[in-house]
Tab-separated table of C-alpha atoms in Angstrom:
chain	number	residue	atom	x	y	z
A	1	UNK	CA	-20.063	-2.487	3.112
A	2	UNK	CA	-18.868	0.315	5.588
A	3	UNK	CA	-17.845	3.858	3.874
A	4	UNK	CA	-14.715	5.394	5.038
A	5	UNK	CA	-15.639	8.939	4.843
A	6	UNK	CA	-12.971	11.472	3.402
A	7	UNK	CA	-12.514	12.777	7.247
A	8	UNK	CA	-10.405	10.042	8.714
A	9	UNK	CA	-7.389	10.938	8.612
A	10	UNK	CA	-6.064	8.107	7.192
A	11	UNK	CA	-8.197	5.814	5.096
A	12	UNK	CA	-7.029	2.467	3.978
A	13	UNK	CA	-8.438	-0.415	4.865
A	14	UNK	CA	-8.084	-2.307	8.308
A	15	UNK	CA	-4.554	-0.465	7.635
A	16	UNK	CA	-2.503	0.934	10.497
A	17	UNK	CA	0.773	2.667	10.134
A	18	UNK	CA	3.886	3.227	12.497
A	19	UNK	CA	6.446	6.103	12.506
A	20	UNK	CA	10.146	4.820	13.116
A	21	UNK	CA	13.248	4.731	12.126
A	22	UNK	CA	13.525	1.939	8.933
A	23	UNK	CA	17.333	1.008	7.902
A	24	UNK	CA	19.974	3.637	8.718
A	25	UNK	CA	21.967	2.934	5.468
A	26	UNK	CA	20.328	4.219	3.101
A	27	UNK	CA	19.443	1.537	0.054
A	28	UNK	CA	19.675	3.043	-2.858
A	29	UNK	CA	23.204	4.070	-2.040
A	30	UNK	CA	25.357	2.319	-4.299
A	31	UNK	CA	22.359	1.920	-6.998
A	32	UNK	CA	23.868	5.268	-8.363
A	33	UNK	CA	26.201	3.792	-9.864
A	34	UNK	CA	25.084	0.473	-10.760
A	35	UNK	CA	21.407	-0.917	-10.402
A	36	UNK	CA	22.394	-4.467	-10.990
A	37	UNK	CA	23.803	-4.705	-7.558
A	38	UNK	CA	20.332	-5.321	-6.450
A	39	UNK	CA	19.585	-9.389	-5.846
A	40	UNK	CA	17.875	-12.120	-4.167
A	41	UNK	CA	20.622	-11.353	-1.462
A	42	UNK	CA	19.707	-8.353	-0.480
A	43	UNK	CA	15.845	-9.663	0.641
A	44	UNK	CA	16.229	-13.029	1.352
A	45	UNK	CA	13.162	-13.514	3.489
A	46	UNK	CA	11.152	-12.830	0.062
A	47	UNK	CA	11.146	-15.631	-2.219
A	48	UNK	CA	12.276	-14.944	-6.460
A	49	UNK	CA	9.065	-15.790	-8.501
A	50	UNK	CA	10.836	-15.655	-11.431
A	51	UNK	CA	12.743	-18.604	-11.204
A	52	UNK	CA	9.832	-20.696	-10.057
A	53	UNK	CA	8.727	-20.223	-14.060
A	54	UNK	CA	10.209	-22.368	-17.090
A	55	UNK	CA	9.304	-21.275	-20.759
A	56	UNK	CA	6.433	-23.764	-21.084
A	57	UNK	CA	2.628	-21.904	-21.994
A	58	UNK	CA	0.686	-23.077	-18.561
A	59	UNK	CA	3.656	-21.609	-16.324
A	60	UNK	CA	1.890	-18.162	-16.364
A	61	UNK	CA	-1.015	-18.993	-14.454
A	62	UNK	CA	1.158	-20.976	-11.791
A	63	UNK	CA	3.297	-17.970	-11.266
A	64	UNK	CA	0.694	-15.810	-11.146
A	65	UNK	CA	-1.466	-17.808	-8.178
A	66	UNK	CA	2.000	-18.702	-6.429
A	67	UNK	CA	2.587	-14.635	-6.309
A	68	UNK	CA	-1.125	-14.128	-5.161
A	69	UNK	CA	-1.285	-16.605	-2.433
A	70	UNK	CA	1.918	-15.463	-0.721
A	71	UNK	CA	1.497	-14.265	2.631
A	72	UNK	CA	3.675	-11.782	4.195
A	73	UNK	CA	5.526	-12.074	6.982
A	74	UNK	CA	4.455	-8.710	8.930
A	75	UNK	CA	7.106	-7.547	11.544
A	76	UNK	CA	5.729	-6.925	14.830
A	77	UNK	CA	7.299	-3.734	16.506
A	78	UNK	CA	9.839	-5.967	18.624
A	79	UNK	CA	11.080	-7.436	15.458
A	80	UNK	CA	11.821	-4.272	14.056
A	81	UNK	CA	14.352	-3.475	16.440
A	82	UNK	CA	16.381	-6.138	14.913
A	83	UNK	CA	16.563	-4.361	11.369
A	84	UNK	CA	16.742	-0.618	12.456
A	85	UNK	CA	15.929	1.554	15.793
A	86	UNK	CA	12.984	2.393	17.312
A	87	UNK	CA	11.679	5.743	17.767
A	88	UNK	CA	11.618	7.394	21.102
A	89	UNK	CA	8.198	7.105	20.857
A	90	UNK	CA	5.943	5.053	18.793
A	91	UNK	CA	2.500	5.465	17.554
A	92	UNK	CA	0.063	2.968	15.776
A	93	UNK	CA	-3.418	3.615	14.195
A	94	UNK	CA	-5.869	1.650	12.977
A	95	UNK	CA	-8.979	2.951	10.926
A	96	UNK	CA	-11.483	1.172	12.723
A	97	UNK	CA	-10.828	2.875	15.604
A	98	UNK	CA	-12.021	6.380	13.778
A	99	UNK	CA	-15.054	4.655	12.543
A	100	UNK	CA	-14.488	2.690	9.215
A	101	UNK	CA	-16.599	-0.698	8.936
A	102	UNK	CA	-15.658	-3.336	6.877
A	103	UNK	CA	-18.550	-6.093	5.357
A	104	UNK	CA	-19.711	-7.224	9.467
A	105	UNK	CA	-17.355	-10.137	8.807
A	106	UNK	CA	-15.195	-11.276	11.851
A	107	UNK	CA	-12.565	-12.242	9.920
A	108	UNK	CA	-10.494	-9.021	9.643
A	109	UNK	CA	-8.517	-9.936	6.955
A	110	UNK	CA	-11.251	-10.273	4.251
A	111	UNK	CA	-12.702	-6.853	5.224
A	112	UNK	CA	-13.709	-5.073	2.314
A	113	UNK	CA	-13.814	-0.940	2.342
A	114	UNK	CA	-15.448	1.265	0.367
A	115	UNK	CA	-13.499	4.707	-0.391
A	116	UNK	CA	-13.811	7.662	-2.120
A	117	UNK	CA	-10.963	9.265	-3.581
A	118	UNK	CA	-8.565	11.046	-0.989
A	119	UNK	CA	-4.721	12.597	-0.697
A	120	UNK	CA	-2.682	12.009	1.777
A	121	UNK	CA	0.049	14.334	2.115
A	122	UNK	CA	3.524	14.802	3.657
A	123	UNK	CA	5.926	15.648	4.882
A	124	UNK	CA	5.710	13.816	8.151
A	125	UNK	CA	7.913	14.455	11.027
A	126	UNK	CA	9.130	10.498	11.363
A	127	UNK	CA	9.185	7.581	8.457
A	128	UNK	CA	5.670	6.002	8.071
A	129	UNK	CA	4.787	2.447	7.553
A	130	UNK	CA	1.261	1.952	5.937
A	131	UNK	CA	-0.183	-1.892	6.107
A	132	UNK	CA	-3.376	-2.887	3.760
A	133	UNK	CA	-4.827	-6.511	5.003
A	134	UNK	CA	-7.842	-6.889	3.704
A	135	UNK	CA	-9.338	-5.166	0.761
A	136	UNK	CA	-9.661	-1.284	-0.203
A	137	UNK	CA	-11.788	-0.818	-3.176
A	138	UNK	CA	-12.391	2.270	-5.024
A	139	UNK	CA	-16.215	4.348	-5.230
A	140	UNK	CA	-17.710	3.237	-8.867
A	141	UNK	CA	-19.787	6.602	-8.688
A	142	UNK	CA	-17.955	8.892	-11.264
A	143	UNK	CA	-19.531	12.139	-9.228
A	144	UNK	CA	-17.714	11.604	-6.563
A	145	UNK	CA	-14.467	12.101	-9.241
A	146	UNK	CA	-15.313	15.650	-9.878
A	147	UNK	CA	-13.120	17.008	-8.704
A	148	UNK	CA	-10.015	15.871	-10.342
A	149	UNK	CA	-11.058	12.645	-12.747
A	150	UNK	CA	-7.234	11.719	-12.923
A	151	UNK	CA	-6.876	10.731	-8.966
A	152	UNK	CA	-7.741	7.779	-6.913
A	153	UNK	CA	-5.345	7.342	-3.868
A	154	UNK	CA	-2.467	9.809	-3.595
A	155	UNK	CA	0.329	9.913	-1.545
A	156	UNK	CA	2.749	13.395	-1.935
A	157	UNK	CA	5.838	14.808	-0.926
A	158	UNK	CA	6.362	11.548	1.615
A	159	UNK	CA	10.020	10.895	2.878
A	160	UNK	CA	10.902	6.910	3.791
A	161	UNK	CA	7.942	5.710	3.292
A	162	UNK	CA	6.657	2.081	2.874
A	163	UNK	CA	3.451	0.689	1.983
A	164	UNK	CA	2.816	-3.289	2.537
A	165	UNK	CA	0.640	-5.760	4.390
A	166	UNK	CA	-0.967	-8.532	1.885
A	167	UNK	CA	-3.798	-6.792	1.022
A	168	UNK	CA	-5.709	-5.858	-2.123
A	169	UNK	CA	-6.505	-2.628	-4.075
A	170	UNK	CA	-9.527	-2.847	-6.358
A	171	UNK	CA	-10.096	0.112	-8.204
A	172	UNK	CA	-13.494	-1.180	-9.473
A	173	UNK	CA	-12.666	0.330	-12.877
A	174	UNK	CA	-15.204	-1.744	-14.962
A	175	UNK	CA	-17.568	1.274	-15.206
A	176	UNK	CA	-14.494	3.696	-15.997
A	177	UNK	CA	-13.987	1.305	-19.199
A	178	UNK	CA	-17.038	0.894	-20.602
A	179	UNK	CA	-17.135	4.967	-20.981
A	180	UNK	CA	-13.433	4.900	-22.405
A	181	UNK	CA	-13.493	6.142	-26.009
A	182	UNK	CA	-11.127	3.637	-26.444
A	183	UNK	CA	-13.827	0.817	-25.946
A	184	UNK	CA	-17.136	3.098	-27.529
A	185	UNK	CA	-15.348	5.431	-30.269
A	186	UNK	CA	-18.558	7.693	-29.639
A	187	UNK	CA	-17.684	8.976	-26.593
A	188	UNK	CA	-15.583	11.822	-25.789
A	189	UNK	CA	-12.223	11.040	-24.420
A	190	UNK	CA	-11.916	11.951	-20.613
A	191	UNK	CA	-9.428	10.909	-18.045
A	192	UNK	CA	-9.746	8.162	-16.039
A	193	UNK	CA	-8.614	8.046	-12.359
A	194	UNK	CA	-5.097	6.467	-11.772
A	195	UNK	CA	-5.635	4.024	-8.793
A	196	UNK	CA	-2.645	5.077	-6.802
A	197	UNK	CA	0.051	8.088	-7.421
A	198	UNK	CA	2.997	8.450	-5.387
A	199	UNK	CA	3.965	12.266	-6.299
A	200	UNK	CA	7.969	13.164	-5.168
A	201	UNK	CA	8.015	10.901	-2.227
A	202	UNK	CA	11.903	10.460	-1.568
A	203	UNK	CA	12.935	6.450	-0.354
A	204	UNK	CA	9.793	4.860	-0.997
A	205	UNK	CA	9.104	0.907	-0.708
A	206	UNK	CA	5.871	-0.892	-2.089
A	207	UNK	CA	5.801	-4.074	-1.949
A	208	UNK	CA	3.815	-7.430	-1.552
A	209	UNK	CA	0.711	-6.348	-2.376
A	210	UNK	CA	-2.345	-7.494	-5.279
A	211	UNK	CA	-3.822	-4.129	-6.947
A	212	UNK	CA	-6.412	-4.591	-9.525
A	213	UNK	CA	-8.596	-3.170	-11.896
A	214	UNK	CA	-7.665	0.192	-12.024
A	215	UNK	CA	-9.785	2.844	-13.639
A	216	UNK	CA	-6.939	3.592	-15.535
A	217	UNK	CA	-3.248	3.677	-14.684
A	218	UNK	CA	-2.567	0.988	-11.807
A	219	UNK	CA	0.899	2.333	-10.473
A	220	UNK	CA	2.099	5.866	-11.048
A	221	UNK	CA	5.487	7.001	-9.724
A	222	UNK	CA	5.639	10.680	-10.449
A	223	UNK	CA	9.083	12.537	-9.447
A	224	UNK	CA	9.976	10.205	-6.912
A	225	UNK	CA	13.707	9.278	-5.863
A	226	UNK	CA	14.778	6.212	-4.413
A	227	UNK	CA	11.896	3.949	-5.076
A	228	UNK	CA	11.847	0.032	-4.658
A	229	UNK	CA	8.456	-1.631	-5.475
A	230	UNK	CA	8.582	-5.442	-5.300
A	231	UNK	CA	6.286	-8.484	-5.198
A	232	UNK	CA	3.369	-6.739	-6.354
A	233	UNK	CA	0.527	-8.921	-8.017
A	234	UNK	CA	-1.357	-6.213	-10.988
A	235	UNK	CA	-4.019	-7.550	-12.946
A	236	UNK	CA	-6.521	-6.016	-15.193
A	237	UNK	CA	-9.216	-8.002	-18.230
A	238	UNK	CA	-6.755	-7.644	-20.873
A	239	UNK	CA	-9.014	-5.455	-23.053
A	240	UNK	CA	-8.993	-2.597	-20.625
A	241	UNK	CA	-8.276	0.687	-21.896
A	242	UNK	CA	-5.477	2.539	-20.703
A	243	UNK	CA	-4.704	0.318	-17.705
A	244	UNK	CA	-0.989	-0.037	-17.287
A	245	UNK	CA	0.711	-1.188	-14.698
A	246	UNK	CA	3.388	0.659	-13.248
A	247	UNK	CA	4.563	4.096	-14.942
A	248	UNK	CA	7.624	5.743	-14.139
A	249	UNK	CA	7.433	9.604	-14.913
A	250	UNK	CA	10.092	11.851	-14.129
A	251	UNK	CA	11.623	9.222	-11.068
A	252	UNK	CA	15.276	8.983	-10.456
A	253	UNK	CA	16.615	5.687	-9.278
A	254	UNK	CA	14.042	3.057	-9.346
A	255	UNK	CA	14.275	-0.762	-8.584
A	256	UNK	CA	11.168	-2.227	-9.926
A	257	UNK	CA	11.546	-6.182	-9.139
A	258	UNK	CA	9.823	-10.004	-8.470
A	259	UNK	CA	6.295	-8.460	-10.126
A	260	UNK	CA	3.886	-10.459	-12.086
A	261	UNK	CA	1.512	-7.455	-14.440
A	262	UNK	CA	-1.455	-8.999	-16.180
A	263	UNK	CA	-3.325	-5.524	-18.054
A	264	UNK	CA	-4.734	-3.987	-20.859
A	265	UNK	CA	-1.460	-1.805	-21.738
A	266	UNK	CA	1.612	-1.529	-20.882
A	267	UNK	CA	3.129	-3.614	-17.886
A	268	UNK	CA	5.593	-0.963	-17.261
A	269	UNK	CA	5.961	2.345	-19.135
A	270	UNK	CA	9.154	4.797	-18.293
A	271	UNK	CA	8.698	8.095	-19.707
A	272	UNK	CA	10.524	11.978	-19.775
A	273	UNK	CA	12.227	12.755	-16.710
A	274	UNK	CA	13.067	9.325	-15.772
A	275	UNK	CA	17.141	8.070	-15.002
A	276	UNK	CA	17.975	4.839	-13.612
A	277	UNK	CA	15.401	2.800	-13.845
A	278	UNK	CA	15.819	-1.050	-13.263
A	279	UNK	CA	13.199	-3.896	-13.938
A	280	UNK	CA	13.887	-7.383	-13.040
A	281	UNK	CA	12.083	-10.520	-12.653
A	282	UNK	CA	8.694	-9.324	-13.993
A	283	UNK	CA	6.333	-11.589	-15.691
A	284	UNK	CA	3.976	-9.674	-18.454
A	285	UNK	CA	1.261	-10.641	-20.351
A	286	UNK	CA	-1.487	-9.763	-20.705
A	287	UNK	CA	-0.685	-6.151	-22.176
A	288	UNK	CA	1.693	-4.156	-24.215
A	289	UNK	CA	4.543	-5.233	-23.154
A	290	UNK	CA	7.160	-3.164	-21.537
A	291	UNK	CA	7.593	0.091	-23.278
A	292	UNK	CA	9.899	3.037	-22.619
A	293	UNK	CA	7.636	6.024	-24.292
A	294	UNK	CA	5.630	7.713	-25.716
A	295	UNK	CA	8.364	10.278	-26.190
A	296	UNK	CA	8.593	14.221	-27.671
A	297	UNK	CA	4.263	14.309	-28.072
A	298	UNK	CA	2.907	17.610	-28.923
A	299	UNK	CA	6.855	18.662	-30.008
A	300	UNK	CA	7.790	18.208	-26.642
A	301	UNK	CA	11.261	17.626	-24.762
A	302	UNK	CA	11.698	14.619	-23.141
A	303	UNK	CA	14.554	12.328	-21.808
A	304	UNK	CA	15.118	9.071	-20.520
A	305	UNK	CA	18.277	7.607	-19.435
A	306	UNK	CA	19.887	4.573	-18.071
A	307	UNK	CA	17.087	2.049	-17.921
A	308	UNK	CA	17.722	-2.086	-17.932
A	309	UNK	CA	14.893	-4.152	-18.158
A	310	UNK	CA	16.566	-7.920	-17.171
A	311	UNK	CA	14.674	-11.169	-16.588
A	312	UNK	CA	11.537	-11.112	-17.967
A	313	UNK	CA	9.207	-12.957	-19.275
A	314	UNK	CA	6.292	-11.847	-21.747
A	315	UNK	CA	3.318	-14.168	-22.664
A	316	UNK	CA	0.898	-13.346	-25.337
A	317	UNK	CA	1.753	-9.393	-25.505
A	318	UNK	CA	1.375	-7.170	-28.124
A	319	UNK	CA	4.794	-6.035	-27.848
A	320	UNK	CA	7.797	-7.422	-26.375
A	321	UNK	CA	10.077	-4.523	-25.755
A	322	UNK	CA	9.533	-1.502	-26.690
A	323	UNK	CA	10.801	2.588	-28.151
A	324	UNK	CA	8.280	4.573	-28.880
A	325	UNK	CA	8.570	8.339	-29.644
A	326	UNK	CA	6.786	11.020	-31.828
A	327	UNK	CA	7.583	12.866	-34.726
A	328	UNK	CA	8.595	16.943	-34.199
A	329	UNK	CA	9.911	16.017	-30.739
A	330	UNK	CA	13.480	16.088	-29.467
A	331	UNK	CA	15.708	14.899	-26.366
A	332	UNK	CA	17.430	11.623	-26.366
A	333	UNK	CA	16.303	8.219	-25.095
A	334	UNK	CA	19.874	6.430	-23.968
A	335	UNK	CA	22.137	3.940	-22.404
A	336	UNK	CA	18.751	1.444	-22.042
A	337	UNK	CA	19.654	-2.451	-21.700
A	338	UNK	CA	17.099	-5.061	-22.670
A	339	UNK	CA	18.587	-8.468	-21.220
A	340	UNK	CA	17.733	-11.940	-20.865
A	341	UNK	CA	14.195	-11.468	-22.103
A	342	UNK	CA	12.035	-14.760	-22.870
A	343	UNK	CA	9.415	-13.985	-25.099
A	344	UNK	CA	6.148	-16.455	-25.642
A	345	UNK	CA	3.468	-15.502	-29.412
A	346	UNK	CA	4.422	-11.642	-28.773
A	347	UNK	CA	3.393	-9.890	-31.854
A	348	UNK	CA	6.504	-7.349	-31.671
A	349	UNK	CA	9.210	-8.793	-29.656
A	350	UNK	CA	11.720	-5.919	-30.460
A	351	UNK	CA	10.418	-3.039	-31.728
A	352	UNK	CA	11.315	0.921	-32.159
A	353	UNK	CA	9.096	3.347	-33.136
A	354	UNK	CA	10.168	7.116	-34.036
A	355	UNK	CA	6.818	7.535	-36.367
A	356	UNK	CA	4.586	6.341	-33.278
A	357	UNK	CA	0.892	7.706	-33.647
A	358	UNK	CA	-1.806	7.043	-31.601
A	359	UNK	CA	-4.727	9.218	-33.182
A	360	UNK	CA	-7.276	8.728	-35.362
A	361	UNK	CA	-5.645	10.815	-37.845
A	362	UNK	CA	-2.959	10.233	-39.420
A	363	UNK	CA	0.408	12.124	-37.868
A	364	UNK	CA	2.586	14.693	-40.647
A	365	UNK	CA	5.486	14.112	-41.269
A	366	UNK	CA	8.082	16.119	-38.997
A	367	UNK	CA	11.851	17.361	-39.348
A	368	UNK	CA	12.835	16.411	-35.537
A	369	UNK	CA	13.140	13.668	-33.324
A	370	UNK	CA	13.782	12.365	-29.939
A	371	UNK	CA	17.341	10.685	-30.247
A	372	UNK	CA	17.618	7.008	-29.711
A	373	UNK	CA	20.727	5.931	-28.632
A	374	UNK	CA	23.115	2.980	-27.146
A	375	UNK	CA	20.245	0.899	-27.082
A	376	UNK	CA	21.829	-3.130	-26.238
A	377	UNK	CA	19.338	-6.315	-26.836
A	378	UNK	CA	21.073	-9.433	-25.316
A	379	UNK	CA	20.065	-12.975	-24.842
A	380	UNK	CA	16.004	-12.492	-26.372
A	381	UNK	CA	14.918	-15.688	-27.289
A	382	UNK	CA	11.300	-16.906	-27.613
A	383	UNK	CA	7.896	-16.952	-30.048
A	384	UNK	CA	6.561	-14.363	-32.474
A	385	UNK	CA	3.372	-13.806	-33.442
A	386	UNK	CA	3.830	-12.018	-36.437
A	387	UNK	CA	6.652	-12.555	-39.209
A	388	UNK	CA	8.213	-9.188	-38.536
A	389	UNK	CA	9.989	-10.492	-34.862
A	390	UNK	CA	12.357	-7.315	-34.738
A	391	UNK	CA	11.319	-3.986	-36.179
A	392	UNK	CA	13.666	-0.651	-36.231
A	393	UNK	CA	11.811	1.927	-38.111
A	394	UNK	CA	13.829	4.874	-37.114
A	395	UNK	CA	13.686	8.217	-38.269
A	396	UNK	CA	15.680	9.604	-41.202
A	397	UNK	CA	16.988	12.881	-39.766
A	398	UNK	CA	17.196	11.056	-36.535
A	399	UNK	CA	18.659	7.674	-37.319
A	400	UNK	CA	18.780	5.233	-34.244
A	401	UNK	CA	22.295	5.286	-33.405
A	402	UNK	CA	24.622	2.613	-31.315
A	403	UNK	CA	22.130	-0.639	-31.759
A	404	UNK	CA	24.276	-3.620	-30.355
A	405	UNK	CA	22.440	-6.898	-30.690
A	406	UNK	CA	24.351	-10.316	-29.418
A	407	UNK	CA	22.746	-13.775	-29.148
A	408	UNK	CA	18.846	-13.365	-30.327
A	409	UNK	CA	16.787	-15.873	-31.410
A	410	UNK	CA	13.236	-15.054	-32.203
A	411	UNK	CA	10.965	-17.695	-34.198
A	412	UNK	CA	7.871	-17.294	-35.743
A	413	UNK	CA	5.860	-21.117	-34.735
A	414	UNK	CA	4.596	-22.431	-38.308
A	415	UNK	CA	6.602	-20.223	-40.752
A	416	UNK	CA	10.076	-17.538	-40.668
A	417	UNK	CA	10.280	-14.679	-38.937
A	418	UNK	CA	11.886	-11.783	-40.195
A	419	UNK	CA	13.565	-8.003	-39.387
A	420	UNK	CA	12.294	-4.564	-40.488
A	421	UNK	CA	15.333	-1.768	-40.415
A	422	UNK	CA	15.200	1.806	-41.353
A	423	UNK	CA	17.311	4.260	-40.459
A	424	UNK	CA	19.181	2.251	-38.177
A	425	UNK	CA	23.228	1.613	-37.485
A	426	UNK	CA	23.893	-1.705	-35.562
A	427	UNK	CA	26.672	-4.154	-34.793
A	428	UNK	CA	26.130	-8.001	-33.640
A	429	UNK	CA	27.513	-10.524	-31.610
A	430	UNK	CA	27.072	-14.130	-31.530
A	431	UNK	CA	23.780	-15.414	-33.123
A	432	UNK	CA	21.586	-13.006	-34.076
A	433	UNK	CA	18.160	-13.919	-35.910
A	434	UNK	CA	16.524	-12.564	-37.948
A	435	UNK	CA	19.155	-9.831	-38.744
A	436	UNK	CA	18.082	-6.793	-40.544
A	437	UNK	CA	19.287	-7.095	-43.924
């Protein structure tokens, strides 16, 4: 296996990238003022997973090789006059030509490189196409993490920017787990390396890719605006520590679609900072489920508004979806939409948490309280593993405020499910069970 040394100056694998001009209307446009105007319409060529999928048990694995098998359709520089304009001048790289070997294999598109951890940063003076075929997988030796243990593959301060091509991201993260104090509660708790962080890059596409075993975090988009990240394939064992899938921190307008997230924690987390933030067609599970939070730790600020999470489907997850916020915070957590959510033996379908406390001791109580607000569950149906299938437990100086539930039907196979509610003022419509009491 060649080593792609942190010289070149770019570094994926078998990857080359072109600067022009990508659409001149901007898309994002008109998601400021509604997300939902996003559909299978707008990106025909790319097929909807999601609707491949009924609610039978084996349809997970189906989805999840039909996702994994699909093979882009990569636009050769005469095609993509048809969809934008050329530059005046175009310029394409690949990172063999600067000395990176894949495995001596002639066929390029298995090549396998070996990297160390790198940043690539903007701004550039044209938009920037970056194409993975083959297979980019992360250094296992935790020296060469020294200096910063959070940071795998970073991409900063990028404007209209896509990354694509087909090909796989391994971030080799077995040996980051198996020192997690998560997994051996005698270790010291470090970070862990997040496999790829896109830091305030501004109209930013990832899609159709497979990224895998991250040393921690898989996905991290940190203060970006105008993101779209579609057909992406993220897997992880489902007992690894720490591993979700994509997290949202601080990112304005994001359009998170046709993704199937197999981990060890949360599929997708949104946390402080974040605004319109739409997630559609994703298939979860393993994992957490798909939580916005943790919220106000350490007393802390934090907001989050205008998320919908709509069409999804979550197998075997601990939690379905989620609130979760700390005790002696404050800030607000608003306007969120959870919609047409199938849920398969998830132990908390619908749950929100303003005591949430993940240390070993246990958390005081606390006066304040992030806010939780206009919060609408619609059309949930599905499986619970445990009898309590919708949980509020809501703080009492705080009280959850603006709960609307309409047509919910969560069953717990081989007994009756039932709902948990404190501190909590709802209204219904249609068919709503279990309702809190």
């Amino acid at each position: 296996m060649g080593l792609l040394t942190q010289l070149l100056p770019l570094f994926m694998l078998l990857c080359s990238y072109s600067c022009y001009s990508i659409l001149q209307e901007d898309p994002f446009s008109n998601y400021l003022d509604e997300v939902s105007v996003y559909n299978t319409l707008v990106y025909p060529n790319y097929p909807n997973y999601f609707s491949t999928v009924d609610d039978r048990e084996g349809d997970f694995e189906s989805i999840s090789k039909s996702l994994m098998n699909y093979k882009t359709e990569i636009s050769t520089l005469e095609q993509l006059d048809q969809v934008g304009s050329l530059a005046t001048s175009v310029t394409v790289v690949n990172v063999d030509d600067y000395g990176a070997k894949g495995d001596g294999r002639d066929d390029t598109e298995n090549k396998n490189y070996l990297l160390k951890p790198i940043t690539f940063s903007g701004p550039c003076k044209s938009d920037l196409t970056l194409l993975i075929y083959g297979t980019i997988e992360a250094s296992d030796d935790q020296e060469d993490y020294e200096h910063d243990r959070r940071y795998w593959l970073v991409f900063e301060n990028i404007k209209h920017f896509k990354v694509e091509g087909g090909g796989t991201i391994n971030g080799n993260g077995n040996i980051w787990w198996q020192n997690s104090c998560k997994v051996n509660k005698e270790l010291p708790c470090n970070p862990a390396p997040t496999a790829i962080t896109f830091l305030e890059c501004k109209n930013l596409q990832v899609r159709n890719l497979n990224i895998k075993d991250s040393q921690q975090m898989h996905v991290v988009f940190q203060n970006c605006v105008n993101v779209h990240a579609f057909n992406l394939m993220i897997t992880a064992p489902g007992n690894s520590p720490n591993t979700d899938g994509i997290h949202v921190t601080g990112a304005k307008n994001v359009l998170i679609r046709n993704c199937v997230i197999k981990t060890g924690d949360d599929c997708i987390s949104i946390v402080s900072g974040s605004s319109k933030v739409h997630a559609t067609d994703i298939t979860c599970g393993p994992g957490h489920g798909i939580s916005i939070g943790s919220l106000g730790a350490g007393n802390q600020e934090a907001h989050v508004l205008d998320v919908k999470v709509d069409k999804a489907k979550l197998y075997g997850t601990m939690n379905g979806v989620r609130i979760k916020t700390w005790q002696g915070g404050s800030g607000s957590a608003k306007k969120i939409k959870f919609q047409n959510v199938y849920m398969y033996n998830v132990t908390n379908p619908i749950i929100i948490d303003q005591n949430y406390c993940d240390q070993d001791e246990p958390c005081k109580e606390q006066y304040s309280a992030v806010q939780v607000q206009k919060v609408m569950y619609k059309n949930i149906k599905g499986t619970s593993a445990s009898e309590v299938a919708m949980k509020f437990d809501c703080s009492k100086t705080f009280p959850c405020l603006g709960i609307y539930l309409e047509d919910i039907s969560l069953v717990r196979e081989g007994g009756t499910s039932a709902a948990s509610c404190e501190n909590v003022k709802w209204t219904q419509t249609g068919s709503v069970s279990p309702l809190c009491p």
